[in-house]
């Protein structure tokens, strides 16, 4: 695989890589996709099903594909927790993912209310402008140190269930 060669070239362990895939990219040749995803998993890479809930989302595909996490599309997340239909959909996706031993990432988190609701529903990870705007690589260390400081302060002073801090998924 090209990915293996690239990781070796730069001296990076495969566990540092999370590949996002869409069902649209794999439906053309499901057998080949499964073979490649299994190879990636054997190397130690993680895979994430991106934009889950839109487009080609199929429970049959989800059952067959060896993925580690589901990313809930922002179309369902941006209106949380005020939209009853989207709360029902997102709650169901979180439960489905957990029943399949998958982690959940919510895309498009833009408010405290959405983050709090996702946390209460058991969503492990979140992405969105509420957490951070895109940034240059040289600013990332400062952002991460500040985020970790906030997480530590919150853990020391509050109940974890009330915490709004979701720890970044750090690959070391």
Coordinates of N, CA, C and O in Angstrom, one line a residue:
X1 N 0.8 -1.2 0.0 CA 0.0 0.0 0.0 C 0.9 1.3 0.0 O 1.9 1.3 0.7
X2 N 0.4 2.3 -0.7 CA 1.1 3.5 -0.7 C 1.2 4.1 0.7 O 2.1 4.8 1.0
X3 N 0.1 3.9 1.4 CA 0.1 4.5 2.8 C 1.2 3.9 3.7 O 1.9 4.6 4.4
X4 N 1.4 2.6 3.6 CA 2.5 2.0 4.3 C 3.8 2.6 4.0 O 4.6 2.9 4.8
X5 N 4.1 2.7 2.7 CA 5.3 3.3 2.2 C 5.5 4.8 2.7 O 6.6 5.1 3.1
X6 N 4.5 5.5 2.7 CA 4.5 6.9 3.1 C 4.8 7.0 4.6 O 5.6 7.8 5.1
X7 N 4.1 6.2 5.4 CA 4.4 6.1 6.8 C 5.8 5.8 7.1 O 6.5 6.4 8.0
X8 N 6.3 4.8 6.4 CA 7.7 4.3 6.6 C 8.7 5.4 6.2 O 9.7 5.7 6.9
X9 N 8.4 6.1 5.1 CA 9.3 7.2 4.6 C 9.4 8.3 5.6 O 10.5 8.8 5.8
X10 N 8.3 8.6 6.4 CA 8.4 9.7 7.3 C 8.5 9.2 8.8 O 8.5 10.0 9.7
X11 N 8.7 7.9 8.9 CA 8.9 7.4 10.3 C 7.8 7.5 11.2 O 7.9 7.6 12.4
X12 N 6.6 7.4 10.7 CA 5.4 7.6 11.5 C 4.7 6.2 11.7 O 4.5 5.5 10.8
X13 N 4.3 5.9 13.0 CA 3.6 4.7 13.2 C 2.2 4.8 12.6 O 1.6 5.8 12.6
X14 N 1.7 3.7 12.2 CA 0.4 3.6 11.5 C -0.7 4.0 12.5 O -1.8 4.5 12.1
X15 N -0.5 3.9 13.8 CA -1.5 4.3 14.8 C -1.7 5.8 14.8 O -2.6 6.2 15.5
X16 N -0.8 6.5 14.1 CA -1.0 8.0 14.1 C -2.0 8.4 13.0 O -2.2 9.6 12.8
X17 N -2.5 7.5 12.2 CA -3.3 7.8 11.1 C -4.7 7.3 11.2 O -5.0 6.2 11.6
X18 N -5.6 8.3 11.0 CA -7.1 8.0 11.0 C -7.5 8.4 9.6 O -7.5 9.6 9.2
X19 N -8.0 7.4 8.8 CA -8.4 7.7 7.5 C -9.9 7.8 7.5 O -10.7 7.0 8.0
X20 N -10.4 8.9 6.8 CA -11.8 9.1 6.7 C -12.3 8.6 5.3 O -11.7 8.9 4.3
X21 N -13.3 7.8 5.4 CA -13.9 7.3 4.1 C -15.3 7.6 4.0 O -16.0 7.9 5.0
X22 N -15.9 7.7 2.8 CA -17.3 7.8 2.6 C -17.8 6.6 1.9 O -17.1 5.9 1.2
X23 N -19.1 6.3 2.2 CA -19.7 5.1 1.5 C -19.6 5.3 0.0 O -19.4 4.3 -0.7
X24 N -19.8 6.5 -0.4 CA -19.8 6.7 -1.9 C -18.4 6.3 -2.5 O -18.4 5.7 -3.6
X25 N -17.4 6.4 -1.7 CA -16.0 6.0 -2.2 C -15.9 4.5 -2.3 O -15.1 4.0 -3.0
X26 N -16.6 3.7 -1.5 CA -16.4 2.3 -1.4 C -17.5 1.5 -2.1 O -17.3 0.3 -2.3
X27 N -18.7 2.1 -2.4 CA -19.8 1.3 -3.0 C -19.5 0.7 -4.4 O -20.1 -0.3 -4.8
X28 N -18.5 1.3 -5.1 CA -18.2 0.8 -6.4 C -17.7 -0.6 -6.4 O -18.0 -1.4 -7.3
X29 N -16.8 -0.9 -5.4 CA -16.3 -2.2 -5.3 C -16.1 -2.6 -3.8 O -15.1 -2.4 -3.2
X30 N -17.2 -3.0 -3.2 CA -17.3 -3.2 -1.8 C -16.3 -4.3 -1.3 O -15.6 -4.1 -0.3
X31 N -16.1 -5.4 -2.1 CA -15.1 -6.4 -1.7 C -13.7 -5.9 -1.7 O -13.0 -6.2 -0.7
X32 N -13.3 -5.1 -2.7 CA -12.0 -4.5 -2.7 C -11.8 -3.5 -1.5 O -10.8 -3.5 -0.8
X33 N -12.9 -2.7 -1.3 CA -12.8 -1.8 -0.2 C -12.6 -2.5 1.2 O -11.8 -2.1 2.0
X34 N -13.3 -3.6 1.4 CA -13.2 -4.3 2.6 C -11.8 -4.9 2.8 O -11.2 -4.8 3.9
X35 N -11.3 -5.4 1.7 CA -9.9 -5.9 1.7 C -8.9 -4.9 2.1 O -8.0 -5.1 2.9
X36 N -9.0 -3.7 1.5 CA -8.1 -2.6 1.8 C -8.3 -2.1 3.2 O -7.3 -1.9 3.9
X37 N -9.5 -1.9 3.7 CA -9.7 -1.5 5.0 C -9.2 -2.5 6.1 O -8.7 -2.1 7.1
X38 N -9.3 -3.8 5.8 CA -8.7 -4.8 6.6 C -7.2 -4.7 6.7 O -6.6 -4.9 7.7
X39 N -6.6 -4.5 5.5 CA -5.2 -4.3 5.5 C -4.7 -3.1 6.3 O -3.8 -3.2 7.1
X40 N -5.5 -2.0 6.2 CA -5.1 -0.8 7.0 C -5.3 -1.1 8.5 O -4.4 -0.7 9.3
X41 N -6.3 -1.8 8.8 CA -6.5 -2.1 10.2 C -5.4 -3.0 10.7 O -4.9 -2.8 11.9
X42 N -5.0 -4.0 9.9 CA -3.9 -4.9 10.3 C -2.6 -4.1 10.5 O -1.8 -4.4 11.3
X43 N -2.4 -3.0 9.8 CA -1.2 -2.1 9.9 C -1.3 -1.3 11.2 O -0.3 -0.8 11.7
X44 N -2.5 -1.1 11.7 CA -2.7 -0.3 12.9 C -3.4 1.0 12.7 O -3.6 1.8 13.6
X45 N -3.8 1.3 11.4 CA -4.5 2.5 11.1 C -5.9 2.4 11.6 O -6.5 1.3 11.6
X46 N -6.5 3.6 11.9 CA -7.9 3.6 12.2 C -8.7 4.2 11.0 O -8.1 4.9 10.2
X47 N -10.0 3.8 10.9 CA -10.8 4.4 9.9 C -12.1 4.9 10.4 O -12.6 4.5 11.4
X48 N -12.6 6.0 9.7 CA -13.7 6.7 10.2 C -14.7 6.8 9.0 O -14.3 7.2 7.9
X49 N -16.0 6.5 9.2 CA -17.0 6.6 8.2 C -17.5 8.1 8.3 O -18.2 8.4 9.2
X50 N -17.1 8.8 7.3 CA -17.4 10.3 7.2 C -18.8 10.5 6.7 O -19.3 9.7 5.9
X51 N -19.4 11.6 7.2 CA -20.7 12.1 6.7 C -21.8 11.1 6.9 O -22.7 11.0 6.0
X52 N -21.8 10.3 8.0 CA -22.8 9.3 8.2 C -24.1 9.9 8.3 O -24.3 10.9 9.0
X53 N -25.1 9.3 7.6 CA -26.5 9.8 7.7 C -26.9 10.5 6.4 O -28.0 10.9 6.3
X54 N -26.0 10.7 5.5 CA -26.3 11.4 4.3 C -25.9 10.5 3.1 O -25.1 9.6 3.3
X55 N -26.4 10.8 2.0 CA -25.9 10.1 0.8 C -26.2 8.7 0.8 O -27.3 8.2 0.9
X56 N -25.1 7.9 0.7 CA -25.3 6.4 0.5 C -25.4 5.6 1.8 O -25.2 4.4 1.8
X57 N -25.6 6.3 2.9 CA -25.7 5.6 4.2 C -26.5 4.4 4.2 O -27.7 4.4 3.8
X58 N -25.9 3.2 4.5 CA -26.6 2.0 4.5 C -26.2 1.1 5.6 O -25.0 1.0 5.9
X59 N -27.1 0.6 6.4 CA -26.8 -0.3 7.5 C -26.1 -1.5 7.0 O -25.2 -2.0 7.7
X60 N -26.4 -2.0 5.9 CA -25.7 -3.2 5.3 C -24.3 -2.9 5.1 O -23.4 -3.7 5.4
X61 N -24.0 -1.7 4.6 CA -22.6 -1.3 4.4 C -21.9 -1.2 5.7 O -20.7 -1.6 5.9
X62 N -22.5 -0.5 6.6 CA -21.9 -0.3 7.9 C -21.6 -1.6 8.6 O -20.6 -1.8 9.3
X63 N -22.5 -2.6 8.4 CA -22.3 -3.9 9.0 C -21.0 -4.6 8.4 O -20.3 -5.3 9.1
X64 N -20.8 -4.4 7.2 CA -19.7 -5.1 6.5 C -18.3 -4.4 6.6 O -17.3 -5.0 6.6
X65 N -18.4 -3.0 6.6 CA -17.1 -2.3 6.5 C -16.4 -2.3 7.9 O -17.0 -1.9 8.9
X66 N -15.1 -2.6 7.9 CA -14.3 -2.6 9.1 C -13.9 -1.2 9.5 O -12.8 -0.7 9.1
X67 N -14.8 -0.4 10.1 CA -14.4 1.0 10.5 C -14.4 1.1 12.0 O -15.0 0.2 12.7
X68 N -13.8 2.1 12.5 CA -13.6 2.3 14.0 C -14.5 3.3 14.6 O -14.8 3.3 15.8
X69 N -15.0 4.3 13.7 CA -15.8 5.3 14.2 C -16.8 5.8 13.1 O -16.5 5.6 11.9
X70 N -17.9 6.5 13.6 CA -18.8 7.1 12.7 C -18.7 8.6 12.9 O -18.7 9.1 14.1
X71 N -18.7 9.4 11.8 CA -18.8 10.8 11.9 C -20.2 11.3 11.5 O -20.5 11.1 10.3
X72 N -20.9 11.8 12.4 CA -22.2 12.3 12.1 C -22.1 13.6 11.3 O -21.5 14.5 11.7
X73 N -22.8 13.6 10.2 CA -22.7 14.8 9.3 C -23.3 16.0 10.0 O -24.2 16.0 10.8
X74 N -22.6 17.1 9.7 CA -23.0 18.4 10.3 C -24.5 18.8 10.0 O -25.0 19.6 10.8
X75 N -25.0 18.3 8.9 CA -26.4 18.6 8.6 C -27.4 18.3 9.8 O -28.4 18.9 9.9
X76 N -27.0 17.3 10.6 CA -27.8 16.9 11.7 C -27.4 17.6 13.0 O -28.2 17.6 14.0
X77 N -26.2 18.1 13.1 CA -25.6 18.6 14.3 C -25.8 20.1 14.5 O -26.0 20.5 15.7
X78 N -25.8 20.9 13.5 CA -25.8 22.3 13.7 C -27.0 22.8 14.3 O -27.0 23.9 15.0
X79 N -28.1 22.1 14.2 CA -29.4 22.6 14.9 C -29.6 22.0 16.2 O -30.7 22.3 16.8
X80 N -28.7 21.2 16.8 CA -28.9 20.6 18.1 C -28.8 21.7 19.2 O -28.0 22.6 19.0
X81 N -29.5 21.5 20.2 CA -30.5 20.5 20.6 C -31.9 20.9 20.3 O -32.8 20.3 20.8
X82 N -32.1 22.0 19.5 CA -33.4 22.6 19.3 C -34.3 21.9 18.3 O -35.5 22.1 18.3
X83 N -33.8 21.1 17.4 CA -34.5 20.5 16.4 C -34.9 19.1 16.8 O -34.0 18.2 16.9
X84 N -36.2 18.8 17.1 CA -36.6 17.5 17.6 C -36.2 16.3 16.6 O -35.9 15.2 17.0
X85 N -36.4 16.6 15.3 CA -36.0 15.5 14.3 C -34.6 15.2 14.4 O -34.2 14.0 14.4
X86 N -33.7 16.2 14.3 CA -32.3 16.0 14.4 C -31.8 15.4 15.7 O -30.9 14.6 15.7
X87 N -32.4 15.8 16.8 CA -32.0 15.1 18.1 C -32.4 13.7 18.0 O -31.6 12.8 18.5
X88 N -33.5 13.3 17.5 CA -33.9 11.9 17.4 C -32.9 11.1 16.5 O -32.5 10.0 16.8
X89 N -32.5 11.7 15.3 CA -31.6 11.1 14.4 C -30.2 10.9 15.0 O -29.7 9.8 15.0
X90 N -29.7 12.0 15.6 CA -28.4 11.9 16.2 C -28.3 10.9 17.4 O -27.4 10.1 17.5
X91 N -29.4 11.0 18.2 CA -29.4 10.0 19.4 C -29.4 8.6 18.8 O -28.7 7.7 19.4
X92 N -30.1 8.3 17.8 CA -30.2 7.0 17.2 C -28.9 6.6 16.6 O -28.4 5.4 16.8
X93 N -28.2 7.5 15.9 CA -26.9 7.2 15.4 C -25.9 6.9 16.5 O -25.1 5.9 16.4
X94 N -25.9 7.7 17.5 CA -25.0 7.4 18.7 C -25.2 6.0 19.3 O -24.3 5.3 19.5
X95 N -26.5 5.7 19.5 CA -26.8 4.4 20.0 C -26.4 3.3 19.1 O -25.8 2.3 19.5
X96 N -26.7 3.4 17.8 CA -26.3 2.4 16.8 C -24.8 2.2 16.8 O -24.3 1.1 16.9
X97 N -24.1 3.3 16.8 CA -22.6 3.2 16.8 C -22.1 2.5 18.0 O -21.2 1.6 17.9
X98 N -22.6 2.9 19.2 CA -22.1 2.2 20.4 C -22.5 0.7 20.4 O -21.7 -0.1 20.9
X99 N -23.7 0.4 19.9 CA -24.1 -1.0 19.9 C -23.2 -1.8 18.9 O -23.1 -3.0 19.1
X100 N -22.5 -1.1 18.0 CA -21.6 -1.8 17.0 C -20.1 -1.6 17.5 O -19.2 -1.9 16.7
X101 N -19.9 -1.1 18.7 CA -18.6 -0.9 19.3 C -17.8 0.1 18.5 O -16.6 0.0 18.3
X102 N -18.5 1.1 18.0 CA -17.8 2.2 17.3 C -17.8 3.5 18.1 O -18.8 3.7 18.9
X103 N -16.8 4.3 18.0 CA -16.9 5.6 18.6 C -17.6 6.6 17.7 O -17.8 6.3 16.5
X104 N -18.0 7.7 18.2 CA -18.8 8.7 17.5 C -18.1 10.1 17.5 O -17.6 10.5 18.5
X105 N -18.1 10.7 16.3 CA -17.6 12.0 16.2 C -18.7 12.9 15.6 O -19.3 12.5 14.6
X106 N -19.1 14.0 16.2 CA -20.1 14.9 15.7 C -19.4 16.0 14.9 O -18.5 16.7 15.5
X107 N -19.7 16.2 13.7 CA -19.2 17.3 12.9 C -20.1 18.5 13.0 O -21.3 18.4 13.1
X108 N -19.5 19.7 12.9 CA -20.3 20.9 12.8 C -20.8 21.4 14.2 O -21.9 22.1 14.2
X109 N -20.1 21.2 15.3 CA -20.5 21.7 16.6 C -20.2 23.2 16.7 O -19.0 23.5 16.5
X110 N -21.2 24.0 16.8 CA -21.0 25.4 16.8 C -21.5 26.2 18.0 O -21.3 27.4 18.1
X111 N -22.1 25.4 19.0 CA -22.7 26.1 20.2 C -22.4 25.3 21.4 O -22.2 24.0 21.3
X112 N -22.4 26.0 22.5 CA -22.3 25.3 23.8 C -23.4 24.3 24.0 O -23.2 23.2 24.5
X113 N -24.6 24.7 23.7 CA -25.8 23.9 23.8 C -25.6 22.5 23.1 O -26.0 21.5 23.6
X114 N -25.1 22.6 21.8 CA -25.0 21.4 21.0 C -23.9 20.5 21.7 O -24.1 19.3 21.8
X115 N -22.8 21.1 22.1 CA -21.7 20.3 22.7 C -22.2 19.6 24.0 O -22.0 18.5 24.2
X116 N -22.9 20.4 24.8 CA -23.4 19.8 26.1 C -24.4 18.7 25.8 O -24.3 17.6 26.4
X117 N -25.3 18.9 24.8 CA -26.3 17.8 24.5 C -25.5 16.6 24.0 O -25.9 15.4 24.4
X118 N -24.6 16.7 23.1 CA -23.8 15.6 22.5 C -23.1 14.9 23.6 O -23.1 13.6 23.7
X119 N -22.5 15.6 24.5 CA -21.8 15.0 25.7 C -22.7 14.2 26.5 O -22.4 13.0 26.9
X120 N -23.9 14.7 26.8 CA -24.9 14.0 27.6 C -25.4 12.8 26.9 O -25.7 11.8 27.6
X121 N -25.4 12.8 25.6 CA -25.9 11.6 24.8 C -24.8 10.6 24.6 O -25.1 9.5 24.0
X122 N -23.6 10.8 25.0 CA -22.5 9.9 24.9 C -21.6 10.0 23.7 O -20.8 9.1 23.4
X123 N -21.7 11.1 23.0 CA -20.8 11.3 21.9 C -19.3 11.5 22.4 O -19.1 12.4 23.2
X124 N -18.4 10.7 21.9 CA -17.0 10.8 22.4 C -16.2 12.0 21.8 O -15.3 12.4 22.5
X125 N -16.5 12.4 20.6 CA -15.6 13.4 20.0 C -16.5 14.4 19.3 O -17.6 14.1 18.8
X126 N -16.0 15.6 19.1 CA -16.7 16.7 18.4 C -15.7 17.5 17.6 O -14.6 17.6 17.9
X127 N -16.2 18.0 16.5 CA -15.5 18.9 15.6 C -16.4 20.1 15.3 O -17.6 19.9 15.2
X128 N -15.8 21.2 15.2 CA -16.6 22.4 14.7 C -16.0 23.7 15.2 O -15.1 23.7 16.0
X129 N -16.6 24.8 14.7 CA -16.1 26.1 15.0 C -16.2 26.4 16.5 O -15.4 27.3 17.0
X130 N -17.1 25.8 17.3 CA -17.2 26.1 18.7 C -15.9 25.7 19.4 O -15.4 26.3 20.3
X131 N -15.3 24.6 18.9 CA -14.0 24.1 19.5 C -12.8 24.8 19.0 O -11.9 25.1 19.7
X132 N -12.8 25.1 17.7 CA -11.7 25.8 17.1 C -11.9 26.1 15.6 O -12.5 25.2 14.9
X133 N -11.5 27.2 15.1 CA -11.5 27.5 13.7 C -10.2 26.8 13.2 O -9.3 26.5 13.9
X134 N -10.1 26.6 11.9 CA -8.9 26.1 11.3 C -7.7 27.0 11.7 O -7.9 28.2 11.8
X135 N -6.6 26.3 11.8 CA -5.4 27.1 12.3 C -4.1 26.6 11.6 O -4.1 25.5 11.2
X136 N -3.1 27.5 11.6 CA -1.8 27.1 11.1 C -1.2 26.1 12.0 O -1.4 26.2 13.2
X137 N -0.3 25.3 11.5 CA 0.3 24.3 12.3 C 1.1 24.9 13.5 O 1.1 24.3 14.6
X138 N 1.7 26.0 13.3 CA 2.6 26.6 14.4 C 1.7 27.1 15.5 O 2.2 27.3 16.6
X139 N 0.4 27.3 15.4 CA -0.5 27.7 16.5 C -1.1 26.5 17.2 O -1.6 26.7 18.3
X140 N -1.0 25.3 16.7 CA -1.6 24.2 17.3 C -1.1 23.8 18.7 O -1.9 23.6 19.6
X141 N 0.2 23.9 18.9 CA 0.7 23.5 20.2 C 0.1 24.4 21.3 O -0.2 24.0 22.4
X142 N 0.1 25.7 21.0 CA -0.5 26.7 22.0 C -1.9 26.4 22.3 O -2.4 26.4 23.4
X143 N -2.7 26.1 21.2 CA -4.1 25.8 21.3 C -4.3 24.5 22.2 O -5.1 24.5 23.1
X144 N -3.5 23.5 21.9 CA -3.6 22.2 22.6 C -3.3 22.4 24.0 O -4.0 21.9 24.9
X145 N -2.2 23.1 24.3 CA -1.8 23.3 25.7 C -2.9 24.1 26.5 O -3.2 23.7 27.6
X146 N -3.6 25.1 25.9 CA -4.7 25.8 26.5 C -5.9 24.9 26.7 O -6.5 24.9 27.8
X147 N -6.2 24.0 25.7 CA -7.3 23.1 25.8 C -7.1 22.1 27.0 O -7.9 21.8 27.8
X148 N -5.8 21.6 27.0 CA -5.5 20.6 28.1 C -5.6 21.3 29.5 O -6.1 20.7 30.4
X149 N -5.1 22.5 29.6 CA -5.2 23.3 30.8 C -6.7 23.4 31.3 O -7.0 23.1 32.4
X150 N -7.5 23.8 30.3 CA -9.0 23.9 30.6 C -9.6 22.6 31.1 O -10.4 22.5 32.0
X151 N -9.2 21.5 30.4 CA -9.7 20.2 30.7 C -9.3 19.8 32.1 O -10.1 19.3 32.9
X152 N -8.0 20.0 32.5 CA -7.5 19.7 33.8 C -8.2 20.5 34.9 O -8.6 20.0 35.9
X153 N -8.4 21.8 34.6 CA -9.1 22.7 35.6 C -10.5 22.2 35.8 O -11.0 22.1 37.0
X154 N -11.2 21.8 34.8 CA -12.5 21.4 34.9 C -12.6 20.0 35.6 O -13.5 19.8 36.4
X155 N -11.7 19.1 35.3 CA -11.7 17.8 36.0 C -11.4 18.0 37.5 O -12.0 17.3 38.3
X156 N -10.6 18.9 37.9 CA -10.3 19.1 39.3 C -11.4 19.7 40.1 O -11.6 19.5 41.2
X157 N -12.2 20.6 39.4 CA -13.3 21.3 40.1 C -14.7 20.9 39.9 O -15.6 21.4 40.5
X158 N -14.9 19.9 38.9 CA -16.3 19.6 38.6 C -16.5 18.1 38.4 O -15.6 17.4 38.3
X159 N -17.8 17.8 38.4 CA -18.2 16.4 38.1 C -18.0 16.2 36.6 O -18.3 17.1 35.8
X160 N -17.4 15.1 36.2 CA -17.2 14.8 34.8 C -18.4 14.9 33.9 O -18.4 15.2 32.8
X161 N -19.5 14.5 34.5 CA -20.8 14.5 33.7 C -21.2 15.9 33.3 O -21.9 16.1 32.3
X162 N -20.7 17.0 34.1 CA -21.0 18.3 33.8 C -20.0 19.0 32.9 O -20.2 20.1 32.5
X163 N -19.0 18.3 32.5 CA -17.9 18.8 31.8 C -18.2 19.1 30.3 O -18.9 18.3 29.7
X164 N -17.8 20.2 29.8 CA -18.0 20.5 28.4 C -16.7 20.2 27.6 O -16.7 20.3 26.4
X165 N -15.7 19.9 28.3 CA -14.4 19.7 27.6 C -14.3 18.2 27.1 O -14.5 17.3 27.9
X166 N -14.2 18.1 25.8 CA -13.9 16.8 25.2 C -12.5 16.8 24.9 O -12.0 17.6 24.2
X167 N -11.7 15.9 25.4 CA -10.3 15.8 25.2 C -10.0 15.5 23.7 O -10.7 14.6 23.1
X168 N -9.1 16.2 23.2 CA -8.7 16.0 21.8 C -8.2 14.5 21.6 O -7.6 14.0 22.6
X169 N -8.4 13.9 20.5 CA -7.9 12.6 20.3 C -6.4 12.7 19.8 O -6.2 13.1 18.7
X170 N -5.6 12.5 20.8 CA -4.1 12.7 20.5 C -3.5 11.4 20.1 O -3.7 10.4 20.7
X171 N -2.8 11.5 19.1 CA -2.0 10.3 18.6 C -0.6 10.5 18.9 O 0.0 11.5 18.4
X172 N 0.0 9.7 19.7 CA 1.4 9.9 20.1 C 2.2 8.7 19.7 O 1.8 7.7 19.4

